[in-house]
Short mmCIF file of C-alpha atoms in Angstrom, two decimals:
data_model
loop_
_atom_site.label_atom_id
_atom_site.label_comp_id
_atom_site.label_asym_id
_atom_site.label_seq_id
_atom_site.Cartn_x
_atom_site.Cartn_y
_atom_site.Cartn_z
CA MET A 1 0.08 0.15 -0.13
CA ALA A 2 1.19 3.53 -0.91
CA SER A 3 1.73 5.58 2.26
CA GLY A 4 0.89 8.56 0.30
CA GLY A 5 -2.29 7.66 0.03
CA LYS A 6 -2.80 6.32 3.67
CA LYS A 7 -4.19 9.71 4.88
CA ASP A 8 -7.39 9.74 2.12
CA GLN A 9 -8.03 5.88 3.33
CA ARG A 10 -8.05 6.97 7.19
CA ARG A 11 -9.94 9.42 6.54
CA GLU A 12 -12.45 7.17 4.27
CA ALA A 13 -12.49 5.34 7.37
CA ARG A 14 -13.54 7.75 10.20
CA GLU A 15 -16.21 8.56 7.00
CA ARG A 16 -16.76 5.13 7.24
CA LEU A 17 -17.43 4.28 10.80
CA ALA A 18 -19.68 7.30 10.96
CA ALA A 19 -21.53 6.35 8.49
CA GLN A 20 -22.21 3.09 10.68
CA ARG A 21 -22.29 4.40 13.58
CA GLU A 22 -25.53 6.73 12.80
CA ALA A 23 -26.89 3.56 10.88
CA GLN A 24 -26.91 1.48 14.19
CA ALA A 25 -28.58 4.66 16.31
CA ARG A 26 -31.33 3.95 13.35
CA GLY A 27 -32.18 0.24 13.96
CA ALA A 28 -28.61 -1.42 14.46
CA ARG A 29 -30.44 -3.99 11.71
CA ARG A 30 -30.13 -7.69 11.82
CA ARG A 31 -26.47 -8.10 13.49
CA GLY A 32 -26.01 -5.85 16.01
CA ARG A 33 -21.98 -6.31 15.67
CA LEU A 34 -20.30 -6.79 12.14
CA LEU A 35 -16.69 -6.94 12.26
CA VAL A 36 -16.53 -3.65 10.86
CA GLY A 37 -18.25 -1.25 13.83
CA GLY A 38 -18.21 1.37 16.96
CA ALA A 39 -13.59 0.14 18.93
CA LEU A 40 -13.32 -2.02 16.40
CA ALA A 41 -12.99 -0.61 13.27
CA ALA A 42 -11.22 2.71 14.97
CA VAL A 43 -8.64 -0.01 15.47
CA LEU A 44 -8.34 -1.41 12.10
CA ALA A 45 -8.62 2.15 11.20
CA ALA A 46 -5.40 3.32 12.84
CA ALA A 47 -4.12 0.30 12.40
CA VAL A 48 -3.65 -0.70 8.07
CA GLY A 49 -5.82 2.90 6.71
CA VAL A 50 -8.61 0.65 5.64
CA GLY A 51 -12.02 0.38 7.54
CA ILE A 52 -13.38 -2.29 6.48
CA TYR A 53 -12.17 -5.69 8.65
CA ALA A 54 -13.41 -8.84 5.82
CA SER A 55 -9.87 -11.05 6.26
CA GLY A 56 -10.59 -14.16 7.36
CA SER A 57 -7.43 -15.27 8.04
CA ALA A 58 -6.89 -12.10 9.99
CA GLY A 59 -9.50 -13.00 12.77
CA SER A 60 -9.34 -15.62 14.05
CA GLY A 61 -6.84 -14.40 16.75
CA ASP A 62 -3.55 -16.45 17.95
CA SER A 63 -4.04 -19.74 17.85
CA GLU A 64 -3.44 -21.16 21.23
CA ALA A 65 -3.81 -24.64 19.68
CA GLY A 66 0.10 -25.65 19.48
CA ASP A 67 0.96 -29.08 18.84
CA ARG A 68 -1.95 -30.38 21.31
CA PRO A 69 -4.08 -33.42 19.20
CA PHE A 70 -7.58 -32.33 17.99
CA VAL A 71 -9.67 -33.91 20.56
CA ARG A 72 -14.03 -33.16 19.35
CA PRO A 73 -15.75 -32.85 22.19
CA ALA A 74 -18.50 -35.02 22.35
CA HIS A 75 -22.46 -34.15 21.59
CA THR A 76 -21.01 -32.06 19.18
CA ALA A 77 -22.29 -32.37 14.81
CA GLY A 78 -21.55 -31.39 11.43
CA GLU A 79 -17.60 -32.01 10.12
CA ASP A 80 -15.23 -32.61 13.14
CA GLY A 81 -17.84 -31.18 15.54
CA VAL A 82 -17.87 -27.46 14.38
CA VAL A 83 -21.49 -27.32 15.01
CA VAL A 84 -22.97 -27.53 18.83
CA PRO A 85 -26.87 -28.67 18.80
CA TYR A 86 -28.88 -28.75 20.79
CA GLY A 87 -32.58 -30.62 21.39
CA LYS A 88 -34.37 -33.10 18.79
CA GLU A 89 -32.62 -34.24 15.49
CA GLY A 90 -36.66 -34.93 13.80
CA ALA A 91 -37.73 -30.64 15.20
CA LYS A 92 -39.98 -29.44 12.39
CA ASP A 93 -38.30 -26.12 13.09
CA LEU A 94 -34.31 -25.17 12.71
CA VAL A 95 -32.75 -22.54 14.59
CA SER A 96 -29.26 -21.77 13.57
CA VAL A 97 -27.09 -19.37 15.69
CA TRP A 98 -23.46 -17.68 15.59
CA LEU A 99 -22.03 -15.66 18.33
CA ASP A 100 -18.62 -14.61 19.63
CA PRO A 101 -17.97 -14.64 23.24
CA ARG A 102 -17.20 -11.89 23.35
CA CYS A 103 -19.29 -9.58 21.00
CA PRO A 104 -22.22 -7.71 23.34
CA PHE A 105 -24.99 -7.50 21.40
CA CYS A 106 -24.69 -11.36 20.63
CA ALA A 107 -24.67 -11.43 24.40
CA GLY A 108 -28.31 -9.23 23.74
CA VAL A 109 -29.60 -12.30 21.46
CA GLU A 110 -28.99 -14.96 24.00
CA THR A 111 -29.78 -13.76 26.80
CA GLY A 112 -32.78 -11.76 25.41
CA LEU A 113 -33.96 -15.56 23.96
CA GLY A 114 -31.49 -18.31 24.88
CA PRO A 115 -33.99 -19.16 27.22
CA ALA A 116 -37.03 -19.15 25.47
CA PHE A 117 -34.43 -21.19 22.96
CA LYS A 118 -34.30 -23.78 25.26
CA GLU A 119 -37.50 -24.36 27.16
CA ARG A 120 -38.80 -24.84 23.04
CA ALA A 121 -36.26 -26.82 22.33
CA ASP A 122 -36.60 -29.27 25.19
CA ALA A 123 -40.03 -29.44 24.07
CA GLY A 124 -39.65 -30.82 21.03
CA ASP A 125 -40.21 -27.71 18.73
CA TYR A 126 -36.43 -26.53 17.87
CA ARG A 127 -33.78 -27.83 17.20
CA VAL A 128 -31.17 -24.96 17.67
CA GLU A 129 -27.56 -25.43 16.46
CA TYR A 130 -24.48 -23.21 17.32
CA HIS A 131 -21.46 -22.23 15.91
CA PHE A 132 -19.07 -20.16 16.85
CA ALA A 133 -16.83 -16.91 15.65
CA THR A 134 -13.64 -15.50 17.11
CA PHE A 135 -12.58 -12.88 14.86
CA LEU A 136 -12.42 -10.19 17.98
CA ASP A 137 -9.57 -11.89 20.21
CA GLY A 138 -7.72 -10.77 16.77
CA ALA A 139 -9.35 -7.77 15.97
CA LEU A 140 -9.29 -5.91 19.49
CA GLY A 141 -6.40 -8.43 20.70
CA GLY A 142 -6.77 -10.92 23.58
CA LYS A 143 -7.82 -14.60 24.36
CA GLY A 144 -11.10 -14.03 25.54
CA SER A 145 -13.61 -15.59 22.57
CA LYS A 146 -11.37 -18.93 21.61
CA ARG A 147 -10.73 -19.38 25.63
CA ALA A 148 -14.90 -19.02 26.65
CA LEU A 149 -15.06 -21.40 23.14
CA ASN A 150 -12.67 -23.07 24.70
CA ALA A 151 -14.63 -24.03 27.88
CA LEU A 152 -18.06 -23.98 26.11
CA GLY A 153 -16.61 -27.01 24.69
CA ALA A 154 -15.41 -29.07 27.40
CA ALA A 155 -18.89 -28.32 28.93
CA VAL A 156 -20.94 -29.43 25.79
CA ASN A 157 -18.47 -32.48 25.90
CA GLU A 158 -19.72 -33.18 29.93
CA ASP A 159 -23.91 -32.65 28.23
CA PRO A 160 -26.08 -30.17 26.24
CA GLY A 161 -28.13 -29.01 28.68
CA LYS A 162 -25.37 -27.70 30.85
CA PHE A 163 -23.17 -26.11 27.73
CA MET A 164 -26.42 -24.08 27.46
CA ASP A 165 -27.24 -23.61 31.40
CA TYR A 166 -23.53 -22.11 30.96
CA LEU A 167 -23.68 -19.97 28.12
CA GLN A 168 -26.94 -18.34 29.32
CA VAL A 169 -24.07 -17.84 32.08
CA LEU A 170 -21.20 -16.33 30.24
CA TYR A 171 -23.04 -13.69 28.48
CA GLU A 172 -25.09 -13.39 31.48
CA ASN A 173 -21.94 -11.79 33.54
CA HIS A 174 -20.60 -10.05 29.96
CA PRO A 175 -18.42 -7.61 29.18
CA GLN A 176 -19.86 -4.63 29.00
CA LYS A 177 -17.78 -3.40 26.37
CA GLU A 178 -14.91 -5.86 23.55
CA SER A 179 -12.49 -4.68 24.80
CA ASP A 180 -12.60 -6.29 28.36
CA ASP A 181 -10.64 -9.07 27.72
CA ARG A 182 -12.30 -11.28 31.16
CA PHE A 183 -12.68 -14.04 29.46
CA GLY A 184 -8.88 -14.83 28.79
CA SER A 185 -9.14 -15.89 32.35
CA THR A 186 -9.61 -19.98 32.69
CA ALA A 187 -10.07 -18.96 36.24
CA THR A 188 -12.85 -16.80 35.84
CA LEU A 189 -14.69 -19.34 33.59
CA LEU A 190 -13.84 -21.36 36.01
CA ASP A 191 -15.82 -19.03 38.47
CA LEU A 192 -18.40 -18.74 36.22
CA ALA A 193 -18.33 -22.43 35.60
CA ASP A 194 -19.61 -22.53 39.42
CA GLN A 195 -23.38 -21.22 38.75
CA VAL A 196 -24.28 -23.83 36.05
CA PRO A 197 -24.98 -27.61 39.07
CA GLY A 198 -22.81 -30.31 38.49
CA LEU A 199 -21.02 -28.81 36.06
CA ARG A 200 -17.31 -28.17 37.75
CA ASN A 201 -15.22 -31.64 37.64
CA PRO A 202 -11.71 -32.78 37.00
CA GLY A 203 -12.15 -33.46 33.51
CA PHE A 204 -14.05 -30.63 32.82
CA ASP A 205 -11.56 -28.29 34.86
CA LYS A 206 -8.12 -29.70 33.35
CA ALA A 207 -10.59 -29.24 29.53
CA VAL A 208 -10.46 -25.03 30.66
CA LYS A 209 -7.53 -24.92 32.60
CA GLU A 210 -5.22 -27.05 30.00
CA LEU A 211 -6.93 -25.36 26.79
CA THR A 212 -7.59 -29.42 25.70
CA TYR A 213 -10.42 -28.37 22.97
CA MET A 214 -8.22 -25.46 21.10
CA PRO A 215 -7.75 -27.35 18.06
CA TRP A 216 -11.44 -27.72 17.89
CA VAL A 217 -11.27 -24.12 18.43
CA ASP A 218 -10.08 -23.24 15.73
CA ARG A 219 -11.86 -25.30 13.33
CA VAL A 220 -14.52 -23.86 15.17
CA SER A 221 -13.44 -20.35 14.04
CA LYS A 222 -12.75 -21.22 10.31
CA ALA A 223 -16.00 -22.22 9.99
CA PHE A 224 -17.18 -19.47 10.47
CA TYR A 225 -15.27 -17.90 7.88
CA GLY A 226 -15.59 -20.87 5.61
CA SER A 227 -20.50 -19.62 6.23
CA GLY A 228 -20.17 -16.22 4.80
CA LYS A 229 -20.95 -14.98 7.68
CA LYS A 230 -19.88 -11.54 7.27
CA GLY A 231 -20.18 -10.63 11.56
CA THR A 232 -22.52 -11.68 14.01
CA PRO A 233 -24.77 -12.24 15.86
CA VAL A 234 -26.96 -14.15 12.81
CA VAL A 235 -29.81 -16.21 13.33
CA GLU A 236 -31.82 -18.22 11.20
CA VAL A 237 -34.99 -19.45 10.55
CA ASN A 238 -34.98 -22.77 8.96
CA GLY A 239 -32.39 -21.41 7.38
CA LYS A 240 -33.73 -17.88 6.93
CA GLU A 241 -32.31 -14.98 8.36
CA VAL A 242 -34.26 -13.28 10.32
CA ASP A 243 -34.07 -9.95 12.33
CA VAL A 244 -33.84 -10.91 16.44
CA LEU A 245 -33.02 -7.05 17.36
CA THR A 246 -34.89 -4.11 18.00
CA GLY A 247 -32.75 -1.64 17.24
CA LYS A 248 -33.03 -0.30 20.92
CA GLY A 249 -29.24 -0.55 22.51
CA LEU A 250 -29.26 -4.65 22.96
CA GLU A 251 -33.41 -5.43 23.27
CA THR A 252 -34.47 -8.10 21.04
CA ILE A 253 -37.74 -8.89 19.98
CA THR A 254 -39.90 -10.75 23.08
CA PRO A 255 -39.35 -15.13 22.78
CA GLU A 256 -43.36 -14.26 21.68
CA ALA A 257 -42.21 -12.30 18.60
CA PHE A 258 -39.66 -15.08 17.46
CA GLY A 259 -42.12 -17.87 17.95
CA GLN A 260 -44.49 -15.88 15.26
CA LEU A 261 -41.52 -15.23 13.32
CA VAL A 262 -40.92 -19.38 13.13
CA ALA A 263 -44.43 -20.03 12.39
CA SER A 264 -44.39 -17.63 9.09
CA ASN A 265 -40.67 -19.19 8.65
CA ARG A 266 -42.13 -23.14 8.53
CA LYS A 267 -41.67 -25.05 5.49
CA PRO A 268 -44.09 -27.03 3.93
#
């Protein structure tokens, strides 16, 4: 990139950022957290002189997989177990959710609608499939997205119901800012696991402390880039993306309204 064009590119990046903030204020629309936006765009604009962040490889963050062997958590689906399902395979409706553990708008979706997802899945109405991204580690620095996902892998390995409960606990205790890397602490992740009855045991603790599932985390992260999704959160009903954010901060539509969305997007 020629140095003479950096000032113009930075000005364009600031203009793009302002436009994104204005668009967020008008409605936040279906993705409350894009790969570009807020502090992320500012950091990247200052670092590389551009306002667009779309590189899958750059966003994956520094790997902690090292030479650890690949271990696929039990109760996962898809190639290499990159999908975490919950509910009966033959349920009449499929709800697919893409989340980054550090994303505050993802926290809004999961705390607002996650209990309804679990309730309807337990009733046999929905099958929920979770997909995860970890781009915020690479974009903002830190290890929280990947280490939280490693801990979630340890949870689903124990039991899908404990995974659902632990996911709720993590997002209920989510940092207010993406730049806060509190989930980078395995001690914090273990302390939060105390809120899920029966989750803490020597096997779970060892997997969280020793980052047992980090090679799996890397494959899950790569699958996100292969999906073509441009940010998180994303919610699909029977393969069709739906809007679940109201545009008022982290607020989501009600579980009742989501149920209507499911009914209207049900395949014949």
